[in-house]
Coordinates of C-alpha atoms in Angstrom, one line a residue:
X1 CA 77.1 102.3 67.6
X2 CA 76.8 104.4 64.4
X3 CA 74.4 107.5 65.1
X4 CA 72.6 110.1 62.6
X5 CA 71.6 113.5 64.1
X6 CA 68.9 115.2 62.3
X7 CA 69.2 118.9 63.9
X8 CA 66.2 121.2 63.8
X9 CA 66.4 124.9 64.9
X10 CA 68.2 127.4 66.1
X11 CA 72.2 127.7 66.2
X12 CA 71.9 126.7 69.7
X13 CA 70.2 123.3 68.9
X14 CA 73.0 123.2 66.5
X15 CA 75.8 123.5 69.5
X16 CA 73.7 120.6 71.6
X17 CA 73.8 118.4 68.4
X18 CA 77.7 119.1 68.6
X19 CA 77.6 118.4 72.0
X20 CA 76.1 115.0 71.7
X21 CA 78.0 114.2 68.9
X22 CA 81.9 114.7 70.5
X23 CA 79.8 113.0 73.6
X24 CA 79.0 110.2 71.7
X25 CA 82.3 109.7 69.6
X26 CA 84.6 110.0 73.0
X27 CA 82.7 106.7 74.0
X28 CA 83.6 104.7 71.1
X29 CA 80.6 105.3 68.6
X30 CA 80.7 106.6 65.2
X31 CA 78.6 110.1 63.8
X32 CA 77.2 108.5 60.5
X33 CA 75.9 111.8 57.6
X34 CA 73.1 109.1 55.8
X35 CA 70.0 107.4 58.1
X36 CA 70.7 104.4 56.0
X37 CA 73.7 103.7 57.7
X38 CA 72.9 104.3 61.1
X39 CA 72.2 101.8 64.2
X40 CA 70.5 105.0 66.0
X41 CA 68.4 107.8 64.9
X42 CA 68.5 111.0 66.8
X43 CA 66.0 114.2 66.0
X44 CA 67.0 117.2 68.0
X45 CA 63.8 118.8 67.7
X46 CA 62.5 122.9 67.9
X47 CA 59.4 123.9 70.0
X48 CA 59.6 127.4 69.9
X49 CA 56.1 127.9 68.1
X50 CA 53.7 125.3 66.1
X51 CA 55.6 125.9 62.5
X52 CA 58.5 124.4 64.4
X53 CA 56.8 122.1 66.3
X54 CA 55.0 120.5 63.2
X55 CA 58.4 120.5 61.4
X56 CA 60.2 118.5 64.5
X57 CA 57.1 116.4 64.3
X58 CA 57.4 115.2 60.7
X59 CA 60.9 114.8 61.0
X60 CA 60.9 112.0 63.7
X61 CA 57.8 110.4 61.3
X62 CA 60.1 110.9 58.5
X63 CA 62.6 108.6 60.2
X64 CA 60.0 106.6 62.3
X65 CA 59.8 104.0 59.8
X66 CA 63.6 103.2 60.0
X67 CA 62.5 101.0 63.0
X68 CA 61.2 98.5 61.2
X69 CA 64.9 98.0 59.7
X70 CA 66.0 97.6 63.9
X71 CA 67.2 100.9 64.0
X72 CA 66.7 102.8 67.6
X73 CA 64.7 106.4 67.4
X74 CA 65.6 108.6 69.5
X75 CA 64.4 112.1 70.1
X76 CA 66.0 115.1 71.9
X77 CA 65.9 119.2 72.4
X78 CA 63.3 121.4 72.9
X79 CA 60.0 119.6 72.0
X80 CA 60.7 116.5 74.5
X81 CA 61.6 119.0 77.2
X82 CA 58.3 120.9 76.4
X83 CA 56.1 118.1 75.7
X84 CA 57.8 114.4 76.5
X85 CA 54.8 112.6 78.2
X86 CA 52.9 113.4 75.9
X87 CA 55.2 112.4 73.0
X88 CA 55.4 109.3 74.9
X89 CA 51.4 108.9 74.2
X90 CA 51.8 109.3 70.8
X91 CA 54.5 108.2 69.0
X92 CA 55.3 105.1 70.5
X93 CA 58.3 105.0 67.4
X94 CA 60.2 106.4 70.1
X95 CA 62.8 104.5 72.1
X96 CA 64.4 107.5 73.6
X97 CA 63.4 111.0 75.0
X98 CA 66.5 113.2 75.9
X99 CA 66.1 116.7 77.3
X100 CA 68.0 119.6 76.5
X101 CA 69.9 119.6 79.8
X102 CA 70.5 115.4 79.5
X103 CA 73.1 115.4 77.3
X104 CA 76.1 114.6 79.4
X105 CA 74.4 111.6 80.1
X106 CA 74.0 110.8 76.2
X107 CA 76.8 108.0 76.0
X108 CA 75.2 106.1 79.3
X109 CA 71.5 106.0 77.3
X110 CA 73.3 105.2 74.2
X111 CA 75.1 102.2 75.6
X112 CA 71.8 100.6 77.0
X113 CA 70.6 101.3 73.5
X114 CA 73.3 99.0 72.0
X115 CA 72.2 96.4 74.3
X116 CA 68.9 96.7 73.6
X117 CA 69.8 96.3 69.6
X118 CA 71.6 93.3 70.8
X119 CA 69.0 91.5 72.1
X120 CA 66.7 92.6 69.1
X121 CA 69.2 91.5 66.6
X122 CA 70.8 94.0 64.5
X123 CA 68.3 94.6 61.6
X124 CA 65.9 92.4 62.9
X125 CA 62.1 94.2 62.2
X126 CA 60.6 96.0 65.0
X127 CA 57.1 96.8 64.5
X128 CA 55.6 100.3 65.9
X129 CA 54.9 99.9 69.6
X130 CA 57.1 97.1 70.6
X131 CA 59.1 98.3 73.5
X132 CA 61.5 95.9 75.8
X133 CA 60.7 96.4 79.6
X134 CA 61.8 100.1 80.8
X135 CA 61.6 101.1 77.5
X136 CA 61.0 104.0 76.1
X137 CA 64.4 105.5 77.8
X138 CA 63.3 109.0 79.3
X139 CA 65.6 111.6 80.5
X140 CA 64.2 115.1 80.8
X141 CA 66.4 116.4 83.6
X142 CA 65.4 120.3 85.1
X143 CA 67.8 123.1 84.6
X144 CA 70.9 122.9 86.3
X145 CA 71.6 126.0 88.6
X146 CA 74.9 126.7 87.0
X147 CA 76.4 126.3 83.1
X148 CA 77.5 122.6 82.7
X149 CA 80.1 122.0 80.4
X150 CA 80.1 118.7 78.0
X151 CA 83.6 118.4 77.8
X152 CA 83.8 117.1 73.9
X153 CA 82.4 119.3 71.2
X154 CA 82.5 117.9 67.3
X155 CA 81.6 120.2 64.7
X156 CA 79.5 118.5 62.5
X157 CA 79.3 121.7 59.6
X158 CA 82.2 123.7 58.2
X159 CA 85.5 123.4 60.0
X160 CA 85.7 127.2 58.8
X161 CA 83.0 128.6 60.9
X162 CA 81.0 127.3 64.1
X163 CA 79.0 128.9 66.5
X164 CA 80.1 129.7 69.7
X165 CA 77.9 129.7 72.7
X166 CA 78.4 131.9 75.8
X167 CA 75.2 131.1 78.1
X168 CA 72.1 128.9 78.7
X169 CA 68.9 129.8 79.2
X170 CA 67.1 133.1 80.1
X171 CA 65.7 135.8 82.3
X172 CA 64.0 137.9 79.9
X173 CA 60.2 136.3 80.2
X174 CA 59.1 137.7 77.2
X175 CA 55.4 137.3 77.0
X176 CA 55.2 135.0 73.9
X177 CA 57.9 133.1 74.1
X178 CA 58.3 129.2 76.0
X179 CA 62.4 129.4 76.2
X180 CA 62.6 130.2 80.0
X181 CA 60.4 127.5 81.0
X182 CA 62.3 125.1 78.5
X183 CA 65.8 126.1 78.8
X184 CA 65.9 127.3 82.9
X185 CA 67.0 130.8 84.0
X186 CA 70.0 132.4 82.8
X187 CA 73.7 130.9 83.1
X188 CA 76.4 132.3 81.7
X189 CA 79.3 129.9 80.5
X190 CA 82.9 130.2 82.3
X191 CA 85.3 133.1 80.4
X192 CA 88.1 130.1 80.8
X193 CA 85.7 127.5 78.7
X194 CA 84.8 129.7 76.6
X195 CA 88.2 130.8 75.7
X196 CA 89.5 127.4 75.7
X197 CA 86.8 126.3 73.1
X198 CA 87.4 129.3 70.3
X199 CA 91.1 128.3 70.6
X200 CA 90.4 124.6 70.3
X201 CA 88.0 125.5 67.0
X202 CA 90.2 128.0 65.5
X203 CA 93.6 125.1 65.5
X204 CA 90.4 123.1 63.6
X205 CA 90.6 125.9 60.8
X206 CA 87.7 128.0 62.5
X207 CA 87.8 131.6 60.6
X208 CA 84.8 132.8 62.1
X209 CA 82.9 133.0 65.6
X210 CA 79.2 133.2 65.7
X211 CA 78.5 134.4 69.3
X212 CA 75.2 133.0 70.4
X213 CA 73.2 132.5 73.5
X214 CA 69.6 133.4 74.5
X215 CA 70.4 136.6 75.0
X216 CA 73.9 137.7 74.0
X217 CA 74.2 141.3 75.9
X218 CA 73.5 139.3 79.5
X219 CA 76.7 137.5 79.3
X220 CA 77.9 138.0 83.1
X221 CA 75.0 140.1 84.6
X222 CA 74.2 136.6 86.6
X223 CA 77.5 136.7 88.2
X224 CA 78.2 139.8 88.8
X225 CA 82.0 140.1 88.7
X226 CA 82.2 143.2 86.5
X227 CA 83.3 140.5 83.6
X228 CA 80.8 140.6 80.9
X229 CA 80.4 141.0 77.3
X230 CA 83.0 143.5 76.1
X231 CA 85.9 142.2 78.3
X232 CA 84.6 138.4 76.7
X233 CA 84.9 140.0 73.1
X234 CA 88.5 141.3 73.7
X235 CA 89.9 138.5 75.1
X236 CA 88.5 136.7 71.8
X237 CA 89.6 139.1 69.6
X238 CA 93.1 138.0 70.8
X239 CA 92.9 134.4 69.4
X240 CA 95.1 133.4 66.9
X241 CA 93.5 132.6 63.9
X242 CA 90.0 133.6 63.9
X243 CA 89.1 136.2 61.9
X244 CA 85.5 137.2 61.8
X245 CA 83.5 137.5 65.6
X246 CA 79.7 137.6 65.2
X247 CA 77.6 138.9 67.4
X248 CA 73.8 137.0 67.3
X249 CA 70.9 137.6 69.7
X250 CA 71.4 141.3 71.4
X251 CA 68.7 142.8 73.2
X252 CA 68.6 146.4 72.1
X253 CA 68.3 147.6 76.2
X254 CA 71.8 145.6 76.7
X255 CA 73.6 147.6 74.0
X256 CA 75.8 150.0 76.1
X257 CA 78.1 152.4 74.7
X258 CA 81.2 150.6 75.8
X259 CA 79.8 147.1 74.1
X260 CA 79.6 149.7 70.5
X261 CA 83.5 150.9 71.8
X262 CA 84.3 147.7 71.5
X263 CA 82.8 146.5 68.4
X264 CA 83.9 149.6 66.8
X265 CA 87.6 149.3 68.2
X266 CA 88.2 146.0 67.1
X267 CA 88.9 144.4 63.6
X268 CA 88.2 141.1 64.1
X269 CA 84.8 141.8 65.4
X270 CA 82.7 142.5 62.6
X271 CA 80.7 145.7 61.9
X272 CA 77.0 143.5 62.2
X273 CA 74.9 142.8 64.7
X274 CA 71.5 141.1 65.1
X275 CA 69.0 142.6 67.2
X276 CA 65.1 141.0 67.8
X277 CA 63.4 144.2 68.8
X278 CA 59.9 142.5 67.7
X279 CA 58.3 145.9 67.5
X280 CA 58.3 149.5 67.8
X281 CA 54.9 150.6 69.5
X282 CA 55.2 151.6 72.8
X283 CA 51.7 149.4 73.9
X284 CA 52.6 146.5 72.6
X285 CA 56.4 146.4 73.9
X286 CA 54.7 146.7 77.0
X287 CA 52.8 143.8 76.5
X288 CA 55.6 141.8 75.2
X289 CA 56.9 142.4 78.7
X290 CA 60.0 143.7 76.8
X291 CA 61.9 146.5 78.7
X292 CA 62.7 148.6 75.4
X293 CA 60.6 151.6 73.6
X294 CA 60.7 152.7 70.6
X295 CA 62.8 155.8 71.2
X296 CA 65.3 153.5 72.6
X297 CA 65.3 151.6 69.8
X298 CA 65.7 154.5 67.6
X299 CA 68.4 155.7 69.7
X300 CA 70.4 152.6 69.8
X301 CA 70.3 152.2 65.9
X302 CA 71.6 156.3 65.8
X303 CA 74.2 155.2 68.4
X304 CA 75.5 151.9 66.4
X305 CA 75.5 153.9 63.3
X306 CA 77.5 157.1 64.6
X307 CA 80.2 154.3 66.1
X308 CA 80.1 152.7 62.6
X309 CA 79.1 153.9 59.8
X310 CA 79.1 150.8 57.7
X311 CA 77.5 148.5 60.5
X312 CA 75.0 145.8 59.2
X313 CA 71.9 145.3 61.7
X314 CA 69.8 142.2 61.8
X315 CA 66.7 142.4 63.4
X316 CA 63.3 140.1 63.5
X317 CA 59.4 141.5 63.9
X318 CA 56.4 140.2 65.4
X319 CA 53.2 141.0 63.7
X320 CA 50.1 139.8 64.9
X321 CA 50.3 140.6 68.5
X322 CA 46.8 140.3 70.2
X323 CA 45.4 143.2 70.2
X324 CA 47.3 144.6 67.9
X325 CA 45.5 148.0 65.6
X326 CA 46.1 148.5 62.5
X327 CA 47.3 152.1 63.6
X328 CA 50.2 150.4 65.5
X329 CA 50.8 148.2 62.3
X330 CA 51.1 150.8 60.6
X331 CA 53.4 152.4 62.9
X332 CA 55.9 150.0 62.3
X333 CA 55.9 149.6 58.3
X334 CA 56.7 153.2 58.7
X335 CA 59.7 152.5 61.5
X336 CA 60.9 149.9 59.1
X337 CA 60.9 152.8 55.9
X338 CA 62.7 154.6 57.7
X339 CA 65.3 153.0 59.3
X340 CA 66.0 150.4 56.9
X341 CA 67.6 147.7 58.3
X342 CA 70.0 146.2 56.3
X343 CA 68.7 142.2 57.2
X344 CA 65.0 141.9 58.5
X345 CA 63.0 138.7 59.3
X346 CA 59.0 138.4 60.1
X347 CA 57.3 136.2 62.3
X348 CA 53.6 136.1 62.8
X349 CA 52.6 135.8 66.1
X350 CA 52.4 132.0 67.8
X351 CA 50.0 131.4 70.1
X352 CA 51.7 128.9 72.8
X353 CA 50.3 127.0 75.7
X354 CA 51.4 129.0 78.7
X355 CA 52.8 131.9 78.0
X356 CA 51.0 135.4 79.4
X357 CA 50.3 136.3 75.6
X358 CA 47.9 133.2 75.0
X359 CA 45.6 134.2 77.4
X360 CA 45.5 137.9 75.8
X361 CA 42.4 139.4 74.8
X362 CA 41.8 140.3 71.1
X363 CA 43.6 137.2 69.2
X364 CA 43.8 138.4 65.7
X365 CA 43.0 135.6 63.0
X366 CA 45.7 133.6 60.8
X367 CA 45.0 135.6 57.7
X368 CA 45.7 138.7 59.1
X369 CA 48.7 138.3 60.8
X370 CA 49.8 136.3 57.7
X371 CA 49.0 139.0 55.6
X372 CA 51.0 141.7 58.0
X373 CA 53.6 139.7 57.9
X374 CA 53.9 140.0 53.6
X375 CA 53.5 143.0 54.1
X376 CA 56.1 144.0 55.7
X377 CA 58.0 141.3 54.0
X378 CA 57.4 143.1 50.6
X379 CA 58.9 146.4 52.1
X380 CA 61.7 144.7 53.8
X381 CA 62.5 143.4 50.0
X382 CA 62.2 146.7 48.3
X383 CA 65.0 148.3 50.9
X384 CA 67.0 145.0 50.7
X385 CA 67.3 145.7 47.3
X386 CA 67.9 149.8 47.7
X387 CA 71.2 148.6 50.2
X388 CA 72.9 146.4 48.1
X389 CA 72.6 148.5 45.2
X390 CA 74.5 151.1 47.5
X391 CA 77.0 148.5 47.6
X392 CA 77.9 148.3 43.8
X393 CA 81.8 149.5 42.7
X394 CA 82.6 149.2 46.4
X395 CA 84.9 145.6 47.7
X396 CA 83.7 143.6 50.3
X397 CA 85.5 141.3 52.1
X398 CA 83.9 138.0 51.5
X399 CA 84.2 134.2 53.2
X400 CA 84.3 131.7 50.6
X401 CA 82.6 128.7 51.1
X402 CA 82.0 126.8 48.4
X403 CA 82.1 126.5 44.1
X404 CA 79.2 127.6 42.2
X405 CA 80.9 125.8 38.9
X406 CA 84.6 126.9 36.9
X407 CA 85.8 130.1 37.7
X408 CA 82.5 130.9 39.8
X409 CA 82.1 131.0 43.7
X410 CA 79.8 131.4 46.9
X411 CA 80.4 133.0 49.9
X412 CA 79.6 135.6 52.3
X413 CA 80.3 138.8 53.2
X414 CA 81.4 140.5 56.2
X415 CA 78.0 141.4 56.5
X416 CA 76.4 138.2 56.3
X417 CA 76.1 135.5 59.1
X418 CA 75.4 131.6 58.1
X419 CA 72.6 130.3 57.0
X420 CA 70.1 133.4 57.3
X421 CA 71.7 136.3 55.6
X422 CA 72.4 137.2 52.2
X423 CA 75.3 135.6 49.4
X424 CA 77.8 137.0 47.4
X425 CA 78.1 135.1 43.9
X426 CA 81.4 136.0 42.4
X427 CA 84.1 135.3 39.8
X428 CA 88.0 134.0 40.3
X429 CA 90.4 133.5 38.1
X430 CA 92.4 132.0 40.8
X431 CA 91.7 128.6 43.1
X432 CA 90.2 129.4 46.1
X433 CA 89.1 126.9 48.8
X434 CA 85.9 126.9 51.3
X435 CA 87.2 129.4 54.1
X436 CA 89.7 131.6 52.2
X437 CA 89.0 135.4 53.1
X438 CA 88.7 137.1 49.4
X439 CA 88.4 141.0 48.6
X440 CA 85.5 140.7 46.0
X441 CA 84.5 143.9 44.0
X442 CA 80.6 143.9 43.5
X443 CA 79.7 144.4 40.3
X444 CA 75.7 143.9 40.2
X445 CA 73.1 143.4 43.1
X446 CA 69.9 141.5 43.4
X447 CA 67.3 141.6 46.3
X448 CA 69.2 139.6 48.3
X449 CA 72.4 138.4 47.0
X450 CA 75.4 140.1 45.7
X451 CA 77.2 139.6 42.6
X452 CA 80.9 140.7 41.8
X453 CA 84.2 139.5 40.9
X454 CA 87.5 138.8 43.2
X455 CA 89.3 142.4 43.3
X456 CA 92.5 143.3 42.3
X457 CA 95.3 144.4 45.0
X458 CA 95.2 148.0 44.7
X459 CA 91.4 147.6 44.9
X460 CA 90.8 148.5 48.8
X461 CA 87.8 146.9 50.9
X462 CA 85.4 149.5 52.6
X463 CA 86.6 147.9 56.0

């Protein structure tokens, strides 16, 4: 069968849509890019808060109406883990509900899928609601106790970078968040799988490594065996062929000085690192049910920053807590002044169904967390700005990956991971090629993007 995967989310959902997709072309079907020409529709949907949820929502609407065309809907991740009966109820578009720990079993559902087009008659109308006995297919298995592998991976992005993911689930119970109770407790992946993978992805033309998991820094604390995330990073340092290793997803209390010996020690890995500390009052860490402080946090940020004095860190906020003052606001737009992160992302504060903050006292309205939010938004843009012009006359190293138009190209810096971070928009007199590893001198900066020109020889990089 030909199938189109619509993936919504994080860079995990992005691994499971790989998953399913090397799943599914093993067994004989075909990963179509256009809607138009597939025989099966599947939305791997985000239900981490209600922005996402809506988004996941509208996108299996979006594609609802290819049924009538005898195409099979199908609908995975975390929203049908979260909330498949009730999806059931209402959307009865859907002919298949796939949880986020049902994958393996993807090419089994997909095959009584084909029969099922069979005895609908390929392209033959189906209106909204029809449904052959035992249909819709539903498959929301509970977490496993221990990582399960897929065995077939196919990157569906870039050949020249992918994301590689080290561990399921999560401990951490954070008092807003849903992913424990949708993703299970915490599993780290095999060191042999994981290895095997990043060399598998690198003879593909991988350059660059994008560590993820729920939590990064647990890697191994679940097993035990003294083997956790600096002896993981070495090991993939020593893969031929990759060139860049990203670190996503750190919790700040995991950071230990021999993780920032290794980061610092090794050239492949590169000097960035994203870390969701979500706040920096004492209270409302607390309340978060989040294990740092905000001296810890400052101390972490001093520690990174003594190992390596270039280092990039990524972090994310949430405003908007119940009960949060505008005293402890204020606390952190002054924590964010004066430690200027080099990348920064907002969230207001989601209210979800079953998580310890929903039942919190002192719920603050939309507007006000929205308006938090710009605010510190607004700052974030003004010290954005302040780095990069730091940056101008020095030469970045930069992943190309893609034209802009004649002599002008896109890429990234070191400093830059997919899809979130910052570009650098720069001149060549030269061909390049998506995943060619430039030297680029800036020349001008922006609030967010660089500009510059590919550097001479003699013209050194500041790493």
């Amino acid at each position: 069968m030909k199938l189109y995967i619509d993936t919504l989310g994080c860079p995990k959902n992005s691994v499971d849509s790989e998953n399913a997709a090397g799943l599914a072309e093993a067994a004989g079907h075909v990963i179509v890019e256009d809607p138009r020409e597939a025989e099966v529709l599947l939305v791997n949907t985000c239900g981490f808060i209600n922005d996402a949820k809506e988004e996941s929502i509208d996108h299996i609407l979006a594609l609802a109406h290819y049924r009538e065309q005898g195409k099979i809907l199908a609908v995975s991740g975390c929203l049908s883990q979260r909330y498949g009966a009730e999806l059931q109820k209402a959307m009865p578009e859907i002919d298949l509900l796939l949880g986020v720990n049902d994958y393996c079993r993807l090419p089994e559902l997909l095959g009584r899928l084909e029969e099922e087009q069979r005895r609908r008659g390929s392209g033959t109308p189906c209106p909204t609601g029809e449904k052959a006995p035992g249909f819709p297919l539903v498959c929301l298995s509970p977490a496993p106790a221990g990582y399960e592998e897929t065995g077939a991976r196919k990157v569906l992005g870039p050949s020249y970078t992918a994301y590689l993911r080290i561990a399921e689930g999560c401990d951490n119970v954070c008092a807003y968040c849903v992913i424990p109770q949708i993703r299970g407790p915490y599993r780290s992946r095999g060191r042999e799988d994981i290895l095997r993978e990043a060399e598998a992805l690198a003879a593909g033309g991988c350059r660059e490594l994008v560590v993820v998991a729920q939590d990064v820094t647990a890697y191994g604390m679940d097993r035990k065996d003294g083997y956790g995330l600096p002896e993981l990073l070495t090991e993939l340092c020593a893969v031929e062929g990759i060139r860049w290793i990203r670190l996503m997803y750190c919790y700040e209390d995991r950071i230990t000085d021999k993780l920032i010996e290794t980061m610092a020690r090794e050239p492949k890995i590169c000097h960035y690192i994203d870390i969701p500390i979500q706040h920096v009052s004492d209270r409302l860490l607390s309340a978060m049910n989040r294990r740092s402080t905000g001296a810890s946090i400052r101390d972490t940020v001093a520690r990174l920053r003594k190992a390596m004095p270039d280092v990039c860190i990524r972090t994310t906020l949430i405003v908007g807590l119940p009960g949060e003052t505008p005293e402890e606001f204020a606390e952190l737009e002054e924590f964010v002044e004066t430690v200027k992160f080099q990348r920064l992302g907002v969230f207001a504060y989601s209210k979800e169904e079953g998580t310890t903050a929903a039942a919190m006292k002192g719920q603050l309205r939309r507007q006000t967390k929205e308006r938090r939010r710009e605010r510190i938004m607004a700052l974030q843009q003004r010290i954005s700005l302040e780095n990069n012009l730091s940056l101008v006359g020095k030469t970045l190293e930069v992943l190309v990956e893609g034209r802009e138009e004649e002599g002008t190209w896109v890429g990234r810096s070191v400093y830059d991971a997919p899809e979130i971070d910052n570009g650098v928009i720069f001149t060549s007199e030269e061909e390049l090629a998506p995943g060619d590893l430039v030297q680029v001198l800036i020349t001008d900066a922006y609030d967010y993007d660089l500009a510059g020109r590919r550097a001479c020889d003699k013209e050194e990089t500041i790493r």
